[in-house]
Amino acid sequence: MRKLLTKVYHHQMASTGLAGIAIVLGTADVLHAFAIIEKEDVFKKTPCPAFLMFENAAYLADMSFELPCNCKPEEVTSVVWYFQKNMGRHRTKVLTDFDGTLVVDSSHIKRGVDMLRRFSIRMFSLIVFRVQVEDSGHYICGTKKGDFFYGYDVDVQTSKNIAVAFADEDQHPQKDFNRTHFVVFTVFWEWTKCNRCDVRGEQRRVGLCYVQSPYLLRRYRTTIPEVASCGSKSVPKQFRGVPNRKPEVVIRSCMAPCRKKMSSMGEASISDVISKLGEKPWVPDIPIQFHKQSLGTGLIIACPGARPEHAVAWDKDSTRMYLTRFLTGVNKSMRVFIDHGNHLHIRFAQMDDRGVYYCWREGQLVAGFRLAVVYESRHKRSIDDPETQYAIKAIFTSYVFITLLFVSIHIVRCCVYAFRCTSVE
């Protein structure tokens, strides 16, 4: 069943438009624009349903998605996209400037920014960048007059506390959850590319939560009958959160060859000779950025042009930072780790964190960060600093614990004293 549902799920993602338009990537591989493909007008062949239905689509948090307006009258030259968290409520967001020309540069999008500043409309399609769990809901394509043509039921599943399985350590994904009226299981995407080349790398496979039940609401359209994502509005309220199944990711080792770049034979020969003689250490032909970080402060490094769905790897100098050791959640006391969005985190920078951090994207070495850790004697902390917040939380927790312990001791002493007085009488 898993293989069949995986194939159908990919067909669903294609139908929702992830492969419907060509994404033009710049030199830093950042989403800048969408190319318009010359093709036959699909609106002439796709009639709108007489009764508005919603197509189910699921994504992982921090990813971007594109929803095409699959049908509309030929005379309509611009569309308006509406967002509604739950059907029947009057609170609705209008995601357009009413001309369909609003453009957003995804390189400027940060996590947590309101959805009204994270979307773009191209050729009647809605693109939302870095989606969050609160972006789950109904997306409707229509006009500013209130005519509705096509709808989506979008389920954004959290990337926090995601279940991780390492295939090399003989770990397995979560088991299916079977009940009388429904079955909860995981649908996996395809394996990513190997995140390194010519050396041992790693691959990821993301899985999202799905439910199968004959009691799904009929107003929601799914690729496979009676199968929808766990956060879909088609799932009856009695089933939601039973169980509270997490998305999961499976990681395994891989090997892939590098794509050889064309270069001058003379330059390559001279470089090889000098390197072999030990006079010139090998330095990768990639841009390297210098950064100075204060001792004891936190730092987050992002790989240029990388998105959460990309295959990304990190190295420090000649040391490979494999996910089996550095993925967040592997160790609760990790100071240096890689999150599920492929960012490298360094908490409370130390002197031994100095070095060059190399970033791999889709199996190619793309950038380096030379980190210098310095001591600043006069550093004013603000309440927004993560270290300050951590210290405040630790002090407050310690105070509450000591207070409870003090009160408990006195309550016990009072009870013992009262018991002795009663015994004496």
Short mmCIF file of N, CA, C and O in Angstrom, two decimals, residues 10-121:
data_model
loop_
_atom_site.label_atom_id
_atom_site.label_comp_id
_atom_site.label_asym_id
_atom_site.label_seq_id
_atom_site.Cartn_x
_atom_site.Cartn_y
_atom_site.Cartn_z
N HIS A 10 2.61 11.55 -5.37
CA HIS A 10 3.41 12.37 -6.27
C HIS A 10 2.56 12.88 -7.44
O HIS A 10 2.74 14.00 -7.91
N HIS A 11 1.63 12.03 -7.89
CA HIS A 11 0.74 12.50 -8.95
C HIS A 11 -0.11 13.65 -8.44
O HIS A 11 -0.39 14.61 -9.15
N GLN A 12 -0.51 13.57 -7.16
CA GLN A 12 -1.32 14.65 -6.57
C GLN A 12 -0.52 15.94 -6.51
O GLN A 12 -1.02 17.01 -6.83
N MET A 13 0.76 15.84 -6.09
CA MET A 13 1.58 17.04 -5.99
C MET A 13 1.76 17.67 -7.36
O MET A 13 1.75 18.89 -7.52
N ALA A 14 1.89 16.80 -8.38
CA ALA A 14 2.02 17.35 -9.73
C ALA A 14 0.74 18.03 -10.16
O ALA A 14 0.75 19.08 -10.81
N SER A 15 -0.41 17.44 -9.74
CA SER A 15 -1.69 18.03 -10.13
C SER A 15 -1.92 19.36 -9.45
O SER A 15 -2.62 20.21 -9.95
N THR A 16 -1.35 19.52 -8.24
CA THR A 16 -1.52 20.80 -7.55
C THR A 16 -0.57 21.85 -8.04
O THR A 16 -0.62 22.98 -7.61
N GLY A 17 0.35 21.47 -8.92
CA GLY A 17 1.11 22.49 -9.61
C GLY A 17 2.56 22.57 -9.27
O GLY A 17 3.25 23.46 -9.75
N LEU A 18 3.10 21.67 -8.42
CA LEU A 18 4.51 21.78 -8.10
C LEU A 18 5.38 21.58 -9.32
O LEU A 18 6.49 22.08 -9.39
N ALA A 19 4.87 20.79 -10.30
CA ALA A 19 5.60 20.64 -11.55
C ALA A 19 4.89 21.35 -12.69
O ALA A 19 5.21 21.14 -13.85
N GLY A 20 3.92 22.19 -12.36
CA GLY A 20 3.13 22.84 -13.39
C GLY A 20 3.78 24.02 -14.03
O GLY A 20 3.36 24.44 -15.10
N ILE A 21 4.77 24.61 -13.37
CA ILE A 21 5.47 25.75 -13.95
C ILE A 21 6.94 25.54 -13.79
O ILE A 21 7.39 24.80 -12.94
N ALA A 22 7.73 26.18 -14.62
CA ALA A 22 9.19 26.05 -14.55
C ALA A 22 9.72 27.13 -13.64
O ALA A 22 9.38 28.30 -13.78
N ILE A 23 10.57 26.74 -12.69
CA ILE A 23 11.13 27.70 -11.75
C ILE A 23 12.50 28.12 -12.24
O ILE A 23 13.34 27.31 -12.51
N VAL A 24 12.66 29.41 -12.41
CA VAL A 24 13.92 29.93 -12.91
C VAL A 24 14.80 30.27 -11.72
O VAL A 24 14.43 31.09 -10.89
N LEU A 25 15.95 29.63 -11.61
CA LEU A 25 16.84 29.84 -10.49
C LEU A 25 18.02 30.69 -10.93
O LEU A 25 18.58 30.49 -12.00
N GLY A 26 18.43 31.62 -10.08
CA GLY A 26 19.57 32.47 -10.36
C GLY A 26 20.86 31.75 -10.05
O GLY A 26 20.89 30.55 -9.79
N THR A 27 21.97 32.52 -10.07
CA THR A 27 23.26 31.91 -9.81
C THR A 27 23.34 31.37 -8.41
O THR A 27 24.04 30.41 -8.15
N ALA A 28 22.65 32.01 -7.46
CA ALA A 28 22.62 31.51 -6.09
C ALA A 28 21.50 30.52 -5.90
O ALA A 28 21.21 30.10 -4.80
N ASP A 29 20.85 30.13 -7.00
CA ASP A 29 19.77 29.15 -6.98
C ASP A 29 18.62 29.59 -6.10
O ASP A 29 17.99 28.81 -5.42
N VAL A 30 18.34 30.89 -6.09
CA VAL A 30 17.24 31.43 -5.31
C VAL A 30 16.06 31.68 -6.24
O VAL A 30 16.24 32.12 -7.37
N LEU A 31 14.87 31.42 -5.74
CA LEU A 31 13.68 31.60 -6.56
C LEU A 31 13.48 33.07 -6.86
O LEU A 31 13.30 33.86 -5.97
N HIS A 32 13.55 33.45 -8.14
CA HIS A 32 13.40 34.85 -8.52
C HIS A 32 12.16 35.06 -9.40
O HIS A 32 11.49 36.07 -9.29
N ALA A 33 11.89 34.14 -10.31
CA ALA A 33 10.80 34.36 -11.24
C ALA A 33 10.29 33.03 -11.73
O ALA A 33 10.92 32.00 -11.52
N PHE A 34 9.17 33.06 -12.37
CA PHE A 34 8.58 31.85 -12.92
C PHE A 34 8.42 32.02 -14.43
O PHE A 34 7.85 33.00 -14.90
N ALA A 35 8.96 31.06 -15.18
CA ALA A 35 8.88 31.13 -16.63
C ALA A 35 7.51 30.67 -17.10
O ALA A 35 6.95 29.72 -16.58
N ILE A 36 7.00 31.33 -18.07
CA ILE A 36 5.69 31.00 -18.63
C ILE A 36 5.89 30.04 -19.79
O ILE A 36 6.61 30.34 -20.74
N ILE A 37 5.30 28.89 -19.71
CA ILE A 37 5.46 27.87 -20.74
C ILE A 37 4.33 28.00 -21.75
O ILE A 37 3.15 28.05 -21.39
N GLU A 38 4.70 28.05 -23.02
CA GLU A 38 3.70 28.14 -24.07
C GLU A 38 2.98 26.81 -24.19
O GLU A 38 3.57 25.78 -24.46
N LYS A 39 1.68 26.82 -23.98
CA LYS A 39 0.89 25.60 -24.09
C LYS A 39 -0.56 25.97 -24.39
O LYS A 39 -0.95 27.14 -24.35
N GLU A 40 -1.31 24.95 -24.65
CA GLU A 40 -2.70 25.15 -25.02
C GLU A 40 -3.49 25.68 -23.83
O GLU A 40 -3.20 25.36 -22.69
N ASP A 41 -4.45 26.53 -24.08
CA ASP A 41 -5.26 27.13 -23.03
C ASP A 41 -6.07 26.03 -22.34
O ASP A 41 -7.03 25.48 -22.90
N VAL A 42 -5.72 25.73 -21.09
CA VAL A 42 -6.40 24.65 -20.37
C VAL A 42 -7.78 25.07 -19.91
O VAL A 42 -8.63 24.22 -19.62
N PHE A 43 -8.02 26.38 -19.81
CA PHE A 43 -9.31 26.84 -19.30
C PHE A 43 -10.46 26.56 -20.28
O PHE A 43 -11.61 26.52 -19.89
N LYS A 44 -10.12 26.38 -21.58
CA LYS A 44 -11.16 26.07 -22.55
C LYS A 44 -11.64 24.63 -22.42
O LYS A 44 -12.73 24.29 -22.85
N LYS A 45 -10.79 23.76 -21.83
CA LYS A 45 -11.13 22.35 -21.73
C LYS A 45 -11.53 21.93 -20.32
O LYS A 45 -11.99 20.82 -20.11
N THR A 46 -11.29 22.79 -19.33
CA THR A 46 -11.56 22.44 -17.93
C THR A 46 -12.76 23.22 -17.41
O THR A 46 -12.63 24.38 -17.03
N PRO A 47 -13.93 22.62 -17.43
CA PRO A 47 -15.10 23.33 -16.91
C PRO A 47 -15.07 23.39 -15.40
O PRO A 47 -14.57 22.49 -14.72
N CYS A 48 -15.57 24.47 -14.85
CA CYS A 48 -15.62 24.62 -13.39
C CYS A 48 -16.76 23.78 -12.83
O CYS A 48 -17.83 23.69 -13.45
N PRO A 49 -16.58 23.16 -11.67
CA PRO A 49 -17.65 22.36 -11.09
C PRO A 49 -18.83 23.23 -10.67
O PRO A 49 -18.65 24.39 -10.28
N ALA A 50 -20.02 22.67 -10.77
CA ALA A 50 -21.21 23.42 -10.38
C ALA A 50 -21.23 23.67 -8.88
O ALA A 50 -21.78 24.68 -8.42
N PHE A 51 -20.62 22.78 -8.13
CA PHE A 51 -20.56 22.91 -6.67
C PHE A 51 -19.09 22.97 -6.27
O PHE A 51 -18.32 22.10 -6.65
N LEU A 52 -18.70 24.03 -5.55
CA LEU A 52 -17.30 24.24 -5.20
C LEU A 52 -16.80 23.10 -4.31
O LEU A 52 -17.35 22.82 -3.26
N MET A 53 -15.73 22.45 -4.79
CA MET A 53 -15.08 21.39 -4.03
C MET A 53 -13.63 21.78 -3.77
O MET A 53 -13.10 22.71 -4.39
N PHE A 54 -12.99 21.06 -2.84
CA PHE A 54 -11.64 21.41 -2.42
C PHE A 54 -10.72 20.23 -2.65
O PHE A 54 -11.01 19.11 -2.21
N GLU A 55 -9.61 20.50 -3.32
CA GLU A 55 -8.62 19.47 -3.60
C GLU A 55 -7.59 19.43 -2.47
O GLU A 55 -7.02 20.45 -2.09
N ASN A 56 -7.36 18.25 -1.92
CA ASN A 56 -6.46 18.10 -0.78
C ASN A 56 -5.00 18.11 -1.23
O ASN A 56 -4.63 17.50 -2.23
N ALA A 57 -4.15 18.85 -0.48
CA ALA A 57 -2.71 18.90 -0.74
C ALA A 57 -2.00 19.07 0.59
O ALA A 57 -2.45 19.84 1.45
N ALA A 58 -0.88 18.36 0.78
CA ALA A 58 -0.14 18.40 2.04
C ALA A 58 1.31 18.79 1.79
O ALA A 58 1.91 18.40 0.79
N TYR A 59 1.86 19.57 2.73
CA TYR A 59 3.24 20.04 2.61
C TYR A 59 3.87 20.05 4.00
O TYR A 59 3.18 20.01 5.02
N LEU A 60 5.20 20.12 4.02
CA LEU A 60 5.94 20.23 5.27
C LEU A 60 6.25 21.70 5.53
O LEU A 60 6.50 22.47 4.60
N ALA A 61 6.24 22.10 6.78
CA ALA A 61 6.48 23.49 7.15
C ALA A 61 7.83 23.98 6.62
O ALA A 61 8.78 23.22 6.50
N ASP A 62 7.88 25.25 6.29
CA ASP A 62 9.04 25.97 5.75
C ASP A 62 9.26 25.73 4.27
O ASP A 62 10.19 26.28 3.69
N MET A 63 8.44 24.93 3.63
CA MET A 63 8.53 24.75 2.19
C MET A 63 7.65 25.77 1.48
O MET A 63 6.90 26.52 2.11
N SER A 64 7.74 25.82 0.17
CA SER A 64 6.92 26.72 -0.65
C SER A 64 6.03 25.88 -1.57
O SER A 64 6.43 24.80 -1.99
N PHE A 65 4.85 26.38 -1.86
CA PHE A 65 3.97 25.64 -2.76
C PHE A 65 3.30 26.58 -3.75
O PHE A 65 3.24 27.80 -3.55
N GLU A 66 2.80 25.98 -4.81
CA GLU A 66 2.11 26.72 -5.87
C GLU A 66 0.76 26.05 -6.16
O GLU A 66 0.67 24.83 -6.31
N LEU A 67 -0.30 26.85 -6.15
CA LEU A 67 -1.66 26.36 -6.39
C LEU A 67 -2.20 26.99 -7.66
O LEU A 67 -2.43 28.19 -7.71
N PRO A 68 -2.40 26.21 -8.72
CA PRO A 68 -2.96 26.77 -9.96
C PRO A 68 -4.48 26.89 -9.88
O PRO A 68 -5.15 26.08 -9.25
N CYS A 69 -4.99 27.93 -10.50
CA CYS A 69 -6.44 28.07 -10.62
C CYS A 69 -6.84 27.24 -11.84
O CYS A 69 -6.76 27.69 -12.98
N ASN A 70 -7.26 26.00 -11.60
CA ASN A 70 -7.42 25.02 -12.67
C ASN A 70 -8.61 25.29 -13.58
O ASN A 70 -8.71 24.67 -14.64
N CYS A 71 -9.49 26.18 -13.20
CA CYS A 71 -10.62 26.48 -14.09
C CYS A 71 -11.11 27.90 -13.82
O CYS A 71 -11.03 28.38 -12.68
N LYS A 72 -11.57 28.54 -14.88
CA LYS A 72 -12.17 29.87 -14.78
C LYS A 72 -12.81 30.19 -16.12
O LYS A 72 -12.42 29.64 -17.16
N PRO A 73 -13.78 31.09 -16.17
CA PRO A 73 -14.36 31.51 -17.45
C PRO A 73 -13.32 32.22 -18.32
O PRO A 73 -12.41 32.87 -17.80
N GLU A 74 -13.45 32.09 -19.63
CA GLU A 74 -12.49 32.69 -20.54
C GLU A 74 -12.46 34.21 -20.44
O GLU A 74 -11.41 34.83 -20.65
N GLU A 75 -13.58 34.81 -20.11
CA GLU A 75 -13.63 36.28 -20.07
C GLU A 75 -12.96 36.86 -18.83
O GLU A 75 -12.72 38.07 -18.76
N VAL A 76 -12.62 36.03 -17.85
CA VAL A 76 -11.96 36.51 -16.64
C VAL A 76 -10.47 36.66 -16.91
O VAL A 76 -9.79 35.70 -17.26
N THR A 77 -9.95 37.88 -16.78
CA THR A 77 -8.54 38.16 -17.09
C THR A 77 -7.67 38.25 -15.85
O THR A 77 -6.44 38.28 -15.97
N SER A 78 -8.25 38.34 -14.67
CA SER A 78 -7.48 38.36 -13.42
C SER A 78 -8.31 37.68 -12.34
O SER A 78 -9.54 37.71 -12.38
N VAL A 79 -7.60 37.05 -11.41
CA VAL A 79 -8.29 36.31 -10.36
C VAL A 79 -7.89 36.87 -9.00
O VAL A 79 -6.87 37.54 -8.85
N VAL A 80 -8.72 36.55 -8.03
CA VAL A 80 -8.48 36.91 -6.64
C VAL A 80 -8.41 35.61 -5.84
O VAL A 80 -9.27 34.74 -6.00
N TRP A 81 -7.40 35.49 -5.01
CA TRP A 81 -7.28 34.32 -4.15
C TRP A 81 -7.73 34.68 -2.73
O TRP A 81 -7.34 35.72 -2.19
N TYR A 82 -8.54 33.81 -2.17
CA TYR A 82 -9.05 33.99 -0.82
C TYR A 82 -8.52 32.88 0.09
O TYR A 82 -8.34 31.74 -0.36
N PHE A 83 -8.27 33.22 1.35
CA PHE A 83 -7.86 32.22 2.33
C PHE A 83 -8.84 32.23 3.49
O PHE A 83 -9.15 33.29 4.04
N GLN A 84 -9.32 31.05 3.85
CA GLN A 84 -10.24 30.91 4.97
C GLN A 84 -9.79 29.71 5.80
O GLN A 84 -9.64 28.60 5.27
N LYS A 85 -9.56 29.95 7.08
CA LYS A 85 -9.06 28.89 7.95
C LYS A 85 -10.05 27.74 8.04
O LYS A 85 -9.70 26.58 7.84
N ASN A 86 -11.27 28.04 8.34
CA ASN A 86 -12.32 27.02 8.45
C ASN A 86 -13.54 27.49 7.68
O ASN A 86 -13.87 28.67 7.69
N MET A 87 -14.21 26.56 7.04
CA MET A 87 -15.40 26.91 6.28
C MET A 87 -16.51 27.34 7.23
O MET A 87 -16.65 26.83 8.34
N GLY A 88 -17.30 28.31 6.76
CA GLY A 88 -18.43 28.79 7.55
C GLY A 88 -18.12 30.00 8.39
O GLY A 88 -19.03 30.64 8.92
N ARG A 89 -16.83 30.33 8.54
CA ARG A 89 -16.47 31.52 9.31
C ARG A 89 -16.41 32.73 8.40
O ARG A 89 -16.08 32.63 7.22
N HIS A 90 -16.70 33.90 8.96
CA HIS A 90 -16.76 35.11 8.16
C HIS A 90 -15.38 35.75 7.96
O HIS A 90 -15.23 36.63 7.12
N ARG A 91 -14.38 35.34 8.76
CA ARG A 91 -13.06 35.94 8.64
C ARG A 91 -12.32 35.33 7.45
O ARG A 91 -11.98 34.16 7.45
N THR A 92 -12.07 36.14 6.43
CA THR A 92 -11.43 35.70 5.20
C THR A 92 -10.33 36.68 4.81
O THR A 92 -10.52 37.89 4.90
N LYS A 93 -9.18 36.15 4.40
CA LYS A 93 -8.09 36.99 3.92
C LYS A 93 -8.12 37.03 2.40
O LYS A 93 -8.35 36.02 1.74
N VAL A 94 -7.90 38.22 1.85
CA VAL A 94 -7.84 38.39 0.40
C VAL A 94 -6.36 38.46 0.02
O VAL A 94 -5.65 39.37 0.41
N LEU A 95 -5.90 37.50 -0.76
CA LEU A 95 -4.49 37.37 -1.09
C LEU A 95 -4.21 37.90 -2.49
O LEU A 95 -3.80 37.17 -3.38
N THR A 96 -4.43 39.17 -2.71
CA THR A 96 -4.17 39.74 -4.03
C THR A 96 -4.24 41.25 -3.96
O THR A 96 -4.73 41.82 -2.99
N ASP A 97 -3.73 41.89 -5.01
CA ASP A 97 -3.90 43.35 -5.13
C ASP A 97 -5.02 43.67 -6.11
O ASP A 97 -5.13 44.77 -6.61
N PHE A 98 -5.84 42.63 -6.44
CA PHE A 98 -6.98 42.73 -7.35
C PHE A 98 -6.57 42.90 -8.81
O PHE A 98 -7.42 42.99 -9.68
N ASP A 99 -5.27 42.94 -9.08
CA ASP A 99 -4.81 42.95 -10.46
C ASP A 99 -3.99 41.71 -10.78
O ASP A 99 -3.64 41.48 -11.93
N GLY A 100 -3.68 40.93 -9.75
CA GLY A 100 -2.90 39.72 -9.97
C GLY A 100 -1.47 39.99 -10.35
O GLY A 100 -0.84 39.18 -11.01
N THR A 101 -0.94 41.13 -9.93
CA THR A 101 0.41 41.48 -10.36
C THR A 101 1.40 41.57 -9.20
O THR A 101 2.52 41.99 -9.39
N LEU A 102 0.97 41.21 -7.99
CA LEU A 102 1.86 41.32 -6.85
C LEU A 102 2.97 40.29 -6.96
O LEU A 102 2.73 39.11 -7.17
N VAL A 103 4.23 40.72 -6.82
CA VAL A 103 5.39 39.85 -6.95
C VAL A 103 6.20 39.93 -5.67
O VAL A 103 6.44 41.00 -5.13
N VAL A 104 6.63 38.78 -5.18
CA VAL A 104 7.43 38.71 -3.97
C VAL A 104 8.74 38.01 -4.29
O VAL A 104 8.75 36.97 -4.96
N ASP A 105 9.86 38.57 -3.84
CA ASP A 105 11.17 37.96 -4.00
C ASP A 105 11.39 37.01 -2.83
O ASP A 105 11.48 37.43 -1.68
N SER A 106 11.48 35.70 -3.10
CA SER A 106 11.58 34.72 -2.03
C SER A 106 12.87 34.83 -1.25
O SER A 106 12.96 34.34 -0.13
N SER A 107 13.89 35.47 -1.81
CA SER A 107 15.16 35.59 -1.08
C SER A 107 15.04 36.52 0.11
O SER A 107 15.88 36.51 1.00
N HIS A 108 13.97 37.33 0.15
CA HIS A 108 13.77 38.27 1.25
C HIS A 108 12.75 37.75 2.26
O HIS A 108 12.42 38.45 3.21
N ILE A 109 12.27 36.54 2.05
CA ILE A 109 11.25 35.98 2.92
C ILE A 109 11.92 35.35 4.13
O ILE A 109 12.84 34.56 4.00
N LYS A 110 11.43 35.68 5.32
CA LYS A 110 11.94 35.10 6.53
C LYS A 110 10.84 34.28 7.20
O LYS A 110 9.66 34.49 6.97
N ARG A 111 11.30 33.34 8.03
CA ARG A 111 10.36 32.48 8.72
C ARG A 111 9.51 33.29 9.69
O ARG A 111 10.03 34.15 10.40
N GLY A 112 8.22 33.01 9.75
CA GLY A 112 7.35 33.67 10.70
C GLY A 112 6.70 34.93 10.17
O GLY A 112 5.86 35.51 10.84
N VAL A 113 7.08 35.38 8.95
CA VAL A 113 6.46 36.57 8.38
C VAL A 113 5.01 36.27 8.03
O VAL A 113 4.67 35.17 7.59
N ASP A 114 4.13 37.24 8.21
CA ASP A 114 2.71 37.04 7.94
C ASP A 114 2.51 36.62 6.49
O ASP A 114 3.20 37.05 5.58
N MET A 115 1.49 35.75 6.28
CA MET A 115 1.26 35.18 4.96
C MET A 115 0.97 36.25 3.91
O MET A 115 1.28 36.08 2.73
N LEU A 116 0.37 37.38 4.33
CA LEU A 116 0.06 38.44 3.37
C LEU A 116 1.32 39.03 2.74
O LEU A 116 1.24 39.73 1.73
N ARG A 117 2.48 38.77 3.32
CA ARG A 117 3.75 39.26 2.78
C ARG A 117 4.59 38.12 2.21
O ARG A 117 5.74 38.31 1.88
N ARG A 118 4.01 36.91 2.12
CA ARG A 118 4.77 35.75 1.67
C ARG A 118 4.16 35.09 0.44
O ARG A 118 4.43 33.92 0.17
N PHE A 119 3.36 35.80 -0.32
CA PHE A 119 2.72 35.16 -1.47
C PHE A 119 2.97 35.96 -2.74
O PHE A 119 3.34 37.13 -2.72
N SER A 120 2.76 35.29 -3.85
CA SER A 120 2.88 35.91 -5.16
C SER A 120 1.84 35.27 -6.08
O SER A 120 1.45 34.12 -5.87
N ILE A 121 1.39 36.02 -7.09
CA ILE A 121 0.42 35.50 -8.05
C ILE A 121 1.03 35.60 -9.45
O ILE A 121 1.45 36.68 -9.86
#
